[in-house]
Short mmCIF file of C-alpha atoms and ligand atoms in Angstrom, two decimals:
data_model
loop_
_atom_site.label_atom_id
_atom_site.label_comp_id
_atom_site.label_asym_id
_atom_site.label_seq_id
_atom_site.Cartn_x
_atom_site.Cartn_y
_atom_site.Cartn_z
CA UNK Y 1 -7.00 27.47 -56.27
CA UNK Y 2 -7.79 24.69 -53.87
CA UNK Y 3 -10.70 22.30 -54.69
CA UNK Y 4 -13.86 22.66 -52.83
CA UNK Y 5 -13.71 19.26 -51.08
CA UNK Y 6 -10.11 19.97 -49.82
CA UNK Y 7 -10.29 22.00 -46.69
CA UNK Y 8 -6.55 22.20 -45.94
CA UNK Y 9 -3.88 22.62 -48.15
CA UNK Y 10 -0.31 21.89 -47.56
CA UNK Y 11 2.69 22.55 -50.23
CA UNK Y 12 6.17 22.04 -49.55
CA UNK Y 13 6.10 23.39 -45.91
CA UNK Y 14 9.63 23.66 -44.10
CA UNK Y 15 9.97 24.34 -40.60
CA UNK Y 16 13.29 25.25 -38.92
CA UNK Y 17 14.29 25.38 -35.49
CA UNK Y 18 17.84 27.43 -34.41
CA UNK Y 19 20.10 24.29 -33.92
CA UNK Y 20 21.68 23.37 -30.02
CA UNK Y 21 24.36 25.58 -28.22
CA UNK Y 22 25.90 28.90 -29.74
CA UNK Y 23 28.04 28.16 -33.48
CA UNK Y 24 31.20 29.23 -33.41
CA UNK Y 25 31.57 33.28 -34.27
CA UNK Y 26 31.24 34.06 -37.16
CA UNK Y 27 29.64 30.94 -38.11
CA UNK Y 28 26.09 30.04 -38.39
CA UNK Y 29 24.51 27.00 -36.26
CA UNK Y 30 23.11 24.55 -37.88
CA UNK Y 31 19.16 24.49 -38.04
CA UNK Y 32 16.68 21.60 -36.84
CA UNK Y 33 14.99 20.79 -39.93
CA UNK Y 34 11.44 19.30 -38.56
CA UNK Y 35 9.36 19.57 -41.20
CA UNK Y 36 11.03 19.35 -44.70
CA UNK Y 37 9.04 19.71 -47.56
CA UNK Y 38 5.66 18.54 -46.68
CA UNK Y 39 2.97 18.80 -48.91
CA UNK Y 40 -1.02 17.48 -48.19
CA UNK Y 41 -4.58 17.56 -48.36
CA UNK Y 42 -7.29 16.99 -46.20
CA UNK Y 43 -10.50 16.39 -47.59
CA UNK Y 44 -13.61 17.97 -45.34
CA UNK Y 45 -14.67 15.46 -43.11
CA UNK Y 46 -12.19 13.44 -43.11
CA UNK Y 47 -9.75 11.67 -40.48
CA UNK Y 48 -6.06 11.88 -41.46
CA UNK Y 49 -3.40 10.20 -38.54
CA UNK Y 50 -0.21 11.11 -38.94
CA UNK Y 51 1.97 8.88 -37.49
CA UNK Y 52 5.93 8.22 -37.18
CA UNK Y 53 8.80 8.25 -34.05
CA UNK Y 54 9.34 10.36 -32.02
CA UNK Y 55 10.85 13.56 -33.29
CA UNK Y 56 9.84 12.91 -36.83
CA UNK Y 57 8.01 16.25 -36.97
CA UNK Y 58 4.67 15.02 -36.16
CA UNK Y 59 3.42 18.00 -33.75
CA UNK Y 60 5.52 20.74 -35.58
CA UNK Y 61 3.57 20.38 -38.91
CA UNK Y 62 0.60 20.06 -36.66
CA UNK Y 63 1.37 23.58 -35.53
CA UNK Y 64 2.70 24.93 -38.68
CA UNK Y 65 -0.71 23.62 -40.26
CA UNK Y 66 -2.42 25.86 -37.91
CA UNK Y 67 0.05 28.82 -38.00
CA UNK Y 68 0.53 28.20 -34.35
CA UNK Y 69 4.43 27.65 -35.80
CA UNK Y 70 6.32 29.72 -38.22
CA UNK Y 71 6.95 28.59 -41.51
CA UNK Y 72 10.46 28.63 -43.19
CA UNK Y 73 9.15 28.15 -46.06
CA UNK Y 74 6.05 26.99 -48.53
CA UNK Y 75 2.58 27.07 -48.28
CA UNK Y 76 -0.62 26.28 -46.15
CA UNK Y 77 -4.17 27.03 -47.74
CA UNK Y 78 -6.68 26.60 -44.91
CA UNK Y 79 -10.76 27.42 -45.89
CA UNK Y 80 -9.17 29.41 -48.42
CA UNK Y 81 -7.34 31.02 -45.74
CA UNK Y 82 -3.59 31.29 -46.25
CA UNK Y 83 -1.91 30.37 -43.12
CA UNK Y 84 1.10 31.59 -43.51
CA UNK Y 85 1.51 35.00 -44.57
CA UNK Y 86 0.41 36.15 -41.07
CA UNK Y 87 -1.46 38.53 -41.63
CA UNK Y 88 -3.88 39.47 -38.64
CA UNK Y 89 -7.34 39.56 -39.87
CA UNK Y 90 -6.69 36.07 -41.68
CA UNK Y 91 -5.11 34.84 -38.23
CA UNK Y 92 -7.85 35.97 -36.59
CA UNK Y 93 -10.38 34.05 -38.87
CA UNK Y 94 -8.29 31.27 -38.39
CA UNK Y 95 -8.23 30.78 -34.44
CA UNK Y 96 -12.42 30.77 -35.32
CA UNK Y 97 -12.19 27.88 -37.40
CA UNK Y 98 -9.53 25.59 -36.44
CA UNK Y 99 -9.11 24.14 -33.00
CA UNK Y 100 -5.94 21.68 -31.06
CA UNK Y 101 -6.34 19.22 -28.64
CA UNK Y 102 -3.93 17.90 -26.81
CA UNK Y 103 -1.84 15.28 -25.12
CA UNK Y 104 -2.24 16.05 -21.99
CA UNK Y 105 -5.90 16.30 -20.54
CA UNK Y 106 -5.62 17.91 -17.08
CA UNK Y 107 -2.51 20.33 -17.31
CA UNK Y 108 -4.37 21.75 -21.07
CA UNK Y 109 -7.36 22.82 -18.63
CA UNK Y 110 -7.21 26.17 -16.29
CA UNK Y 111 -7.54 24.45 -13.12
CA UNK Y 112 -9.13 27.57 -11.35
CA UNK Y 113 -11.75 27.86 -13.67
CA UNK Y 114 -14.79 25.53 -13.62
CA UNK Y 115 -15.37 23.47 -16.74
CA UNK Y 116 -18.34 25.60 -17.83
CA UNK Y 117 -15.97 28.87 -16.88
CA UNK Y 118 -13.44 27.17 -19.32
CA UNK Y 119 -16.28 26.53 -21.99
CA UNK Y 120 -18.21 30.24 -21.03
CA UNK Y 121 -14.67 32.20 -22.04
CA UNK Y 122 -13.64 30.24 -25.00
CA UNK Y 123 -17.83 31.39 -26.20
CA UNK Y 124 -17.73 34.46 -25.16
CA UNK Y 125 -13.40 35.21 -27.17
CA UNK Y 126 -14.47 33.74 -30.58
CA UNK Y 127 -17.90 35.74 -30.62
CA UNK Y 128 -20.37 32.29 -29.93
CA UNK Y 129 -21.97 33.50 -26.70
CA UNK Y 130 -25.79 33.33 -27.04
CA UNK Y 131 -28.07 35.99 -26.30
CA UNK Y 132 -29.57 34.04 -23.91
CA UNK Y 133 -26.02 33.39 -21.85
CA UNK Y 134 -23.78 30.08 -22.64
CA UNK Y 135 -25.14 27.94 -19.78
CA UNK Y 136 -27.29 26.32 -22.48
CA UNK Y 137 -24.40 26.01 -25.20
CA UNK Y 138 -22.36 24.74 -22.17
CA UNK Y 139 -24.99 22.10 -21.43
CA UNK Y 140 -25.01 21.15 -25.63
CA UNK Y 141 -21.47 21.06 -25.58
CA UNK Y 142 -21.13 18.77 -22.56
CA UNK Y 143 -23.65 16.67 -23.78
CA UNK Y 144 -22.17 16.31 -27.65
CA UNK Y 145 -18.81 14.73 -25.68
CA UNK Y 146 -21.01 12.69 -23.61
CA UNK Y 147 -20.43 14.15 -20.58
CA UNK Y 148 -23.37 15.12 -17.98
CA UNK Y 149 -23.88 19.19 -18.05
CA UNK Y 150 -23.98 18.68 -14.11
CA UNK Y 151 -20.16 18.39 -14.39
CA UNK Y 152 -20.41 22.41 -15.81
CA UNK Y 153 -19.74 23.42 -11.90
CA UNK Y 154 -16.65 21.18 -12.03
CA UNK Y 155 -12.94 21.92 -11.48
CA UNK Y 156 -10.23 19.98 -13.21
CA UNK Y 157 -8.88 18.57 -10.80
CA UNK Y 158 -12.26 16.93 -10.30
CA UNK Y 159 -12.29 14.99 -13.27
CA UNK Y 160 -11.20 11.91 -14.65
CA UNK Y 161 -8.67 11.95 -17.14
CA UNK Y 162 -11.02 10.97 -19.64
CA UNK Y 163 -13.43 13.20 -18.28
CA UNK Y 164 -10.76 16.08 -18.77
CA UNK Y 165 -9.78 14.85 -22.43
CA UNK Y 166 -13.69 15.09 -23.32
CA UNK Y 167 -13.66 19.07 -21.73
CA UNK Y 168 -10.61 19.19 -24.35
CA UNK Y 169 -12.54 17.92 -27.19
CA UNK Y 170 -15.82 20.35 -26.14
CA UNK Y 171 -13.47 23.18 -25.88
CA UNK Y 172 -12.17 22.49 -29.16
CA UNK Y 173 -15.82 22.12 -30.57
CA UNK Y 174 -16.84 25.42 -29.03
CA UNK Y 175 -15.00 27.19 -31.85
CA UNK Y 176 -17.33 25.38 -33.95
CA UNK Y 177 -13.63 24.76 -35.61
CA UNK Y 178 -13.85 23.36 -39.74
CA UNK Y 179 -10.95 21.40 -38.55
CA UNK Y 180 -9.52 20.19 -34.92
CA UNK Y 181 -5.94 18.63 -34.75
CA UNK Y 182 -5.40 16.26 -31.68
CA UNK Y 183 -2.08 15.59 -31.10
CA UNK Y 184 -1.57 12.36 -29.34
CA UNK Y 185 -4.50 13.59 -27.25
CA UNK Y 186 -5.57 9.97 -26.25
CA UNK Y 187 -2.01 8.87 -25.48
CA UNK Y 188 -2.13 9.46 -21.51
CA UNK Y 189 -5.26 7.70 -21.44
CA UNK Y 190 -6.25 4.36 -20.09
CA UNK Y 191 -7.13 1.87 -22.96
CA UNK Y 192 -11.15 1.39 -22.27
CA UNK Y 193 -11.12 5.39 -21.79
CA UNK Y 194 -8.76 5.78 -24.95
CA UNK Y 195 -11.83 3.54 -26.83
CA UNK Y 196 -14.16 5.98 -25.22
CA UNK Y 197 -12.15 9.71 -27.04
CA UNK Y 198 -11.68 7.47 -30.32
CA UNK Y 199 -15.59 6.51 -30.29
CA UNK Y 200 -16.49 10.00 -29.73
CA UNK Y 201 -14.35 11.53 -32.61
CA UNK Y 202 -16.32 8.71 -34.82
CA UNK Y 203 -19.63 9.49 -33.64
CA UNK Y 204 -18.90 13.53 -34.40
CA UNK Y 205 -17.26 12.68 -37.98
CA UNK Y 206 -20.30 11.05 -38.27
CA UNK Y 207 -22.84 13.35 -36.82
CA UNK Y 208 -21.40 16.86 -37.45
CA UNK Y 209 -18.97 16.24 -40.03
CA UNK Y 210 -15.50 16.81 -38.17
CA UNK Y 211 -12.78 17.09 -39.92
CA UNK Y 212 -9.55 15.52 -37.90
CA UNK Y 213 -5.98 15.47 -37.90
CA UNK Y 214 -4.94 12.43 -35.45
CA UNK Y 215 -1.40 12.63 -34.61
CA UNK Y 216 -0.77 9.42 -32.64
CA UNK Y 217 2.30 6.72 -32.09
CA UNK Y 218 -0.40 3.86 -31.84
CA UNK Y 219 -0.90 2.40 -35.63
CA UNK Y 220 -4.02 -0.14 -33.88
CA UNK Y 221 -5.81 3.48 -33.16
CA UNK Y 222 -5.12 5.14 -35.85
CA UNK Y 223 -6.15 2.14 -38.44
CA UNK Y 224 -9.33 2.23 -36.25
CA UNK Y 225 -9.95 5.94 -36.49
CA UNK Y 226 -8.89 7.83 -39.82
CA UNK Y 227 -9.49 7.15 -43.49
CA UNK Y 228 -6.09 8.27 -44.51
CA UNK Y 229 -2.66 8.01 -42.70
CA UNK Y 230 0.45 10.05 -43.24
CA UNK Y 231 3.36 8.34 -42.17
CA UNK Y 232 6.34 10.59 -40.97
CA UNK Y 233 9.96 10.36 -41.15
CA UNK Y 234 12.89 12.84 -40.52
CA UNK Y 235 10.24 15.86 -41.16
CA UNK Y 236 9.19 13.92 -44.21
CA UNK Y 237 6.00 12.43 -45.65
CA UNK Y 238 6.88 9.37 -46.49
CA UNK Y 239 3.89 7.41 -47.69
CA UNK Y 240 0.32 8.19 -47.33
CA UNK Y 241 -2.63 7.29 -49.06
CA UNK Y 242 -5.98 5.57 -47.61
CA UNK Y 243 -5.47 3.31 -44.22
CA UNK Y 244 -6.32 0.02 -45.36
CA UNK Y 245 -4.50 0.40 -48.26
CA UNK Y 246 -1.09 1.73 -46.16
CA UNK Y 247 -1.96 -0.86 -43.51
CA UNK Y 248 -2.17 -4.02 -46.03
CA UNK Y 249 -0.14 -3.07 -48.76
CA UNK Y 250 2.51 -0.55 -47.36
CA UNK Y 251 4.89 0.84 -50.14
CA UNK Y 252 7.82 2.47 -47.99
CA UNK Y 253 10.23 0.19 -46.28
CA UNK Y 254 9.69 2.26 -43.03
CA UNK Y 255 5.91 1.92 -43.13
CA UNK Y 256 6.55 -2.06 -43.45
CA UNK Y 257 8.85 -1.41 -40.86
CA UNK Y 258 6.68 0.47 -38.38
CA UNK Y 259 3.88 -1.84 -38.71
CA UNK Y 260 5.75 -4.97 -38.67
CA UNK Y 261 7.46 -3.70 -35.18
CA UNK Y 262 4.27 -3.70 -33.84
CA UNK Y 263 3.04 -7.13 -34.25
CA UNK Y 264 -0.32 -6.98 -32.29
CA UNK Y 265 -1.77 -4.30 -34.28
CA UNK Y 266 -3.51 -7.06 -36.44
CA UNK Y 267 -2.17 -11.17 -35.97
CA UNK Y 268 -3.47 -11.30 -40.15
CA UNK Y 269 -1.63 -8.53 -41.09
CA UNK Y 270 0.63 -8.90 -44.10
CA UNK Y 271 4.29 -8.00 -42.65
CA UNK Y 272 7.00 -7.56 -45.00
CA UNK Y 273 9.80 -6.58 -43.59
CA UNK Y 274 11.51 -7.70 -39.98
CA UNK Y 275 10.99 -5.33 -37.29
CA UNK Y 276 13.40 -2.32 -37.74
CA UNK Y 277 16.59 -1.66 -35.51
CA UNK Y 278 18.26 1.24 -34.52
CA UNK Y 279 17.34 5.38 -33.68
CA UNK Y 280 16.43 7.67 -36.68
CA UNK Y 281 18.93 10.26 -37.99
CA UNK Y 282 19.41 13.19 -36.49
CA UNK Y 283 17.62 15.75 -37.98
CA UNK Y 284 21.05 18.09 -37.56
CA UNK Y 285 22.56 15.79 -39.83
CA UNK Y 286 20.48 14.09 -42.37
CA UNK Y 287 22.53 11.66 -44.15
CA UNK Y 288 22.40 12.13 -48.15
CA UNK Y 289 19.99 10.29 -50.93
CA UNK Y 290 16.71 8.60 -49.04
CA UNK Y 291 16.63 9.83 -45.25
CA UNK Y 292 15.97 6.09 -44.41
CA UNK Y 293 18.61 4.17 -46.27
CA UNK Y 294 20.92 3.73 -43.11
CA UNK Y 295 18.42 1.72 -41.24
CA UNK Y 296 16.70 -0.08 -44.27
CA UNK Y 297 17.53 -3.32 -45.04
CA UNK Y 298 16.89 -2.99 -49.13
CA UNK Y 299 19.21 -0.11 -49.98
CA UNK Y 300 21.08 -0.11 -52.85
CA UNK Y 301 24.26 2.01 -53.49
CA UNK Y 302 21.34 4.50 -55.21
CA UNK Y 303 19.97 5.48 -52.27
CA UNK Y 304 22.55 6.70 -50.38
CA UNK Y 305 23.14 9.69 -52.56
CA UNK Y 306 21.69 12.42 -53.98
CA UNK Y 307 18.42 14.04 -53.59
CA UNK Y 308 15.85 12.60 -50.80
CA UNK Y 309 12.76 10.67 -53.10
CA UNK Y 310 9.94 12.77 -53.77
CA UNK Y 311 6.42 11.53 -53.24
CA UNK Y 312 4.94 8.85 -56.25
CA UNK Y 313 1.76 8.27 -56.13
CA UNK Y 314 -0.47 5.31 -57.80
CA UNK Y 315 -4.33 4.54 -57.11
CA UNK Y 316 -4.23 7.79 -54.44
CA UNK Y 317 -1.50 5.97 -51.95
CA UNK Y 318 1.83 7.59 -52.47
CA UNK Y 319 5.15 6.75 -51.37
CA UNK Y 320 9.12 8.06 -51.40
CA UNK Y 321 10.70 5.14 -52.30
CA UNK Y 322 12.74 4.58 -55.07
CA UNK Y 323 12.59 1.04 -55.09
CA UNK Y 324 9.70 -0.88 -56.66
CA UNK Y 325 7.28 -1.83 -54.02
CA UNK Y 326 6.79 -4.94 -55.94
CA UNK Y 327 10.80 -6.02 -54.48
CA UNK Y 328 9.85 -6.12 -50.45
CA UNK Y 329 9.33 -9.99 -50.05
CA UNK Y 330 6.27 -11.42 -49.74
CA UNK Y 331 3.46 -11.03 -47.35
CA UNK Y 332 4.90 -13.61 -44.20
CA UNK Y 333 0.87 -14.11 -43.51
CA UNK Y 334 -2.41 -14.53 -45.64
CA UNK Y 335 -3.81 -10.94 -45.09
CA UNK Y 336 -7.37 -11.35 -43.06
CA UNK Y 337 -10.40 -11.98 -45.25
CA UNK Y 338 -12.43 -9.17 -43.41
CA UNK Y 339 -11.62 -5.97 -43.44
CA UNK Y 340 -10.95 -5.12 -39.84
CA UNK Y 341 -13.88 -2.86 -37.93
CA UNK Y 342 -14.13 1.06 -38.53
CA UNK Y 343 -16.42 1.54 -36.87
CA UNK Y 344 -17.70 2.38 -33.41
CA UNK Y 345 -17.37 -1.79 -32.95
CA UNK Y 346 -13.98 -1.21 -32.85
CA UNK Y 347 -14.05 -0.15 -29.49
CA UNK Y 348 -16.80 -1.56 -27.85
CA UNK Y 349 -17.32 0.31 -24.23
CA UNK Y 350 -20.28 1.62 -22.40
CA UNK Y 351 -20.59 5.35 -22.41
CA UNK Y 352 -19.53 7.28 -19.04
CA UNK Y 353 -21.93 8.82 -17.05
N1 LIG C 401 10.96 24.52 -30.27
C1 LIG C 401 11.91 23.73 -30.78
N2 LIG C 401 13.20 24.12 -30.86
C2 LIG C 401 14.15 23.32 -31.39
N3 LIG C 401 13.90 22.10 -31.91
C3 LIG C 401 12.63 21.65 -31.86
C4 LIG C 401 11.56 22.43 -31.30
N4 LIG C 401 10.40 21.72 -31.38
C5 LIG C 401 10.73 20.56 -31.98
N5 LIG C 401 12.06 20.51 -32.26
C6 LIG C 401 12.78 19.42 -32.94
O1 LIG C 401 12.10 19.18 -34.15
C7 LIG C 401 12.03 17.79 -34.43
C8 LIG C 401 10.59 17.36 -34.57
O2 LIG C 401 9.95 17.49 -33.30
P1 LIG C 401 8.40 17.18 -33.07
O3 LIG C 401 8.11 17.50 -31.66
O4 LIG C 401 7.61 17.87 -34.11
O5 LIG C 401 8.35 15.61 -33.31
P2 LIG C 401 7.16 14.58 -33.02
O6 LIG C 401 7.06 13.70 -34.21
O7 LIG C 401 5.94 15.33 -32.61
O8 LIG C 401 7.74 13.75 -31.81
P3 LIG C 401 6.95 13.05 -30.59
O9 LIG C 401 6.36 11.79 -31.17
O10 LIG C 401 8.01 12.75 -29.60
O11 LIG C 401 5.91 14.00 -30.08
C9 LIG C 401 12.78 17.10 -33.28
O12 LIG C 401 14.10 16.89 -33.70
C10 LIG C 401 12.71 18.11 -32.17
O13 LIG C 401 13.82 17.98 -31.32
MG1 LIG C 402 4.78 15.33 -30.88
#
């Protein structure tokens, strides 16, 4: 039984994908292992980023989390809705309270549909249509993303892409959703309209209580944005725990790593580890003990067998390392004496018309 402040629950969820190219007959091809054993919560109203390369599984446990992907195996407790036993009614119930945004603003929208069209259907499927008609739940909608409810009789391709992102996020919102997962949904974005999305998520985790999953490659945004950050590895979780405390203390050689290769996410940061070189496994061919131990520069002969590290946790930050974080060297810079801005400061722009 899930507690009642945790709105989604996570355990041990494995995702395969059929492997490249036929196997030889009689043999079976090797599976894509993208999400491996993932287990996590998400507290209601919360903002969790999940961050890691490319191809570390990111957007598959996005999907799995939402039973948009099949699960191989575990479990995901959503409301206290299981996920994955896919059964209809609870499917159904689901799409009603759980909503994705994503990357790509313009090709996510129906481009013959006008943006209140887009809004009207999405009402009208999930059983939110007013009485009345949805013009005026349109107009709210529009106006909770800061967009003018003139732009209702808009096309797509009439939009900014910032303008189209915030249709994304109203779509999303139409659901009235308990949780939304955007998946690198301000990535095509200029920067100042990027600041715009990320204000806009903290203005409706303040006003309405969202509850987020940020999938995102940019550590600056995410440190800005969510409490808690999940960083991702080979289909792992690999440390996670509260931002600040991932950010300025990180226990996981790859989350030093990650941070320290991108140097201009804070000049004060603590960084203690050199930049990291090289491409991640493949996930066809893990290599045996910790999934990182090829590329990290503190392995010792323990690491490179056995059993991948499971998850420690201490003071609500966990990590899978077996190494003491105590042995990374010490901070290279004094860490910054203010904590840096979380709030809509952080990305001071004006609102768009
Ligand atoms: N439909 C699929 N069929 C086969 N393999 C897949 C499929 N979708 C994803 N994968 C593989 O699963 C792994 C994880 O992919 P995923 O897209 O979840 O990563 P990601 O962290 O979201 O990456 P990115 O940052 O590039 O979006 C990768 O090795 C990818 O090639
Ligand atoms: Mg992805």
């Amino acid at each position: 039984m899930s507690q009642p402040d945790i709105i989604l629950e996570a355990d041990d969820v494995v995702v395969r994908f059929p492997g490249p190219g036929a196997g030889p007959l009689g043999l079976r091809r090797r599976s894509v292992q993208a999400v491996n054993g993932v287990s996590l919560q998400v507290r209601r109203g919360e903002t969790i980023g999940i961050v890691g390369e490319s191809g570390s599984g990111k957007s598959t446990l996005g999907r799995a989390l939402l039973g948009l992907e099949p699960i191989s195996g575990g479990h995901v407790l959503l409301d206290g809705l299981a996920v994955s036993d896919g059964r209809r009614a609870d499917l159904k119930a689901l799409r009603r309270r759980t909503a994705m945004v994503f990357q790509d603003p313009a090709n996510s929208l129906n481009p013959r549909l006008t943006v209140g069209e887009t809004l009207a259907e999405v009402l009208r499927v999930h059983g939110k249509a007013p009485r009345g008609g949805t013009d005026p739940r349109v107009a709210e909608l529009l106006a909770m993303v800061g967009l003018d409810p003139a732009l209702a009789s808009r096309r797509p391709a009439a939009l900014s892409g910032g303008q189209c992102q915030r249709v994304g996020i109203a779509r999303a919102l139409a659901v009235e959703p308990s949780l939304v997962i955007a998946d690198e949904c301000v990535a095509a974005l200029d920067v100042s309209i990027q600041g715009q999305v990320i204000n806009l998520f903290l203005d409706l985790k303040e006003r309405i209580g969202l509850t987020l999953i940020f999938i995102a490659h940019d550590l600056a945004v995410v440190r800005r944005l969510c409490d808690r950050v999940a960083v991702m590895y080979l289909g792992r979780i690999v440390e996670e725990g509260p931002t600040e405390s991932v950010f300025r203390a990180p226990r996981h050689p790859y989350t030093a790593a990650l941070i320290a290769s991108i140097p201009e996410i804070d000049p004060n940061i603590a960084l203690p580890l050199a930049p990291m070189g090289g491409e991640p496994p493949s996930p066809l061919d893990p290599p045996p003990g910790c999934p990182f131990h090829p590329r990290c520069t503190y392995a010792e002969d323990r690491c490179r067998t056995g059993p991948a590290p499971a998850l420690r946790r201490a003071d609500d930050h966990g990590w899978a390392c077996i190494l003491e974080p105590g042995t990374l060297p010490a901070p290279v810079r004094e860490p910054p004496t203010s904590p840096p801005p979380t709030t809509r400061e952080a990305f001071p722009c004006p609102d768009p018309a």
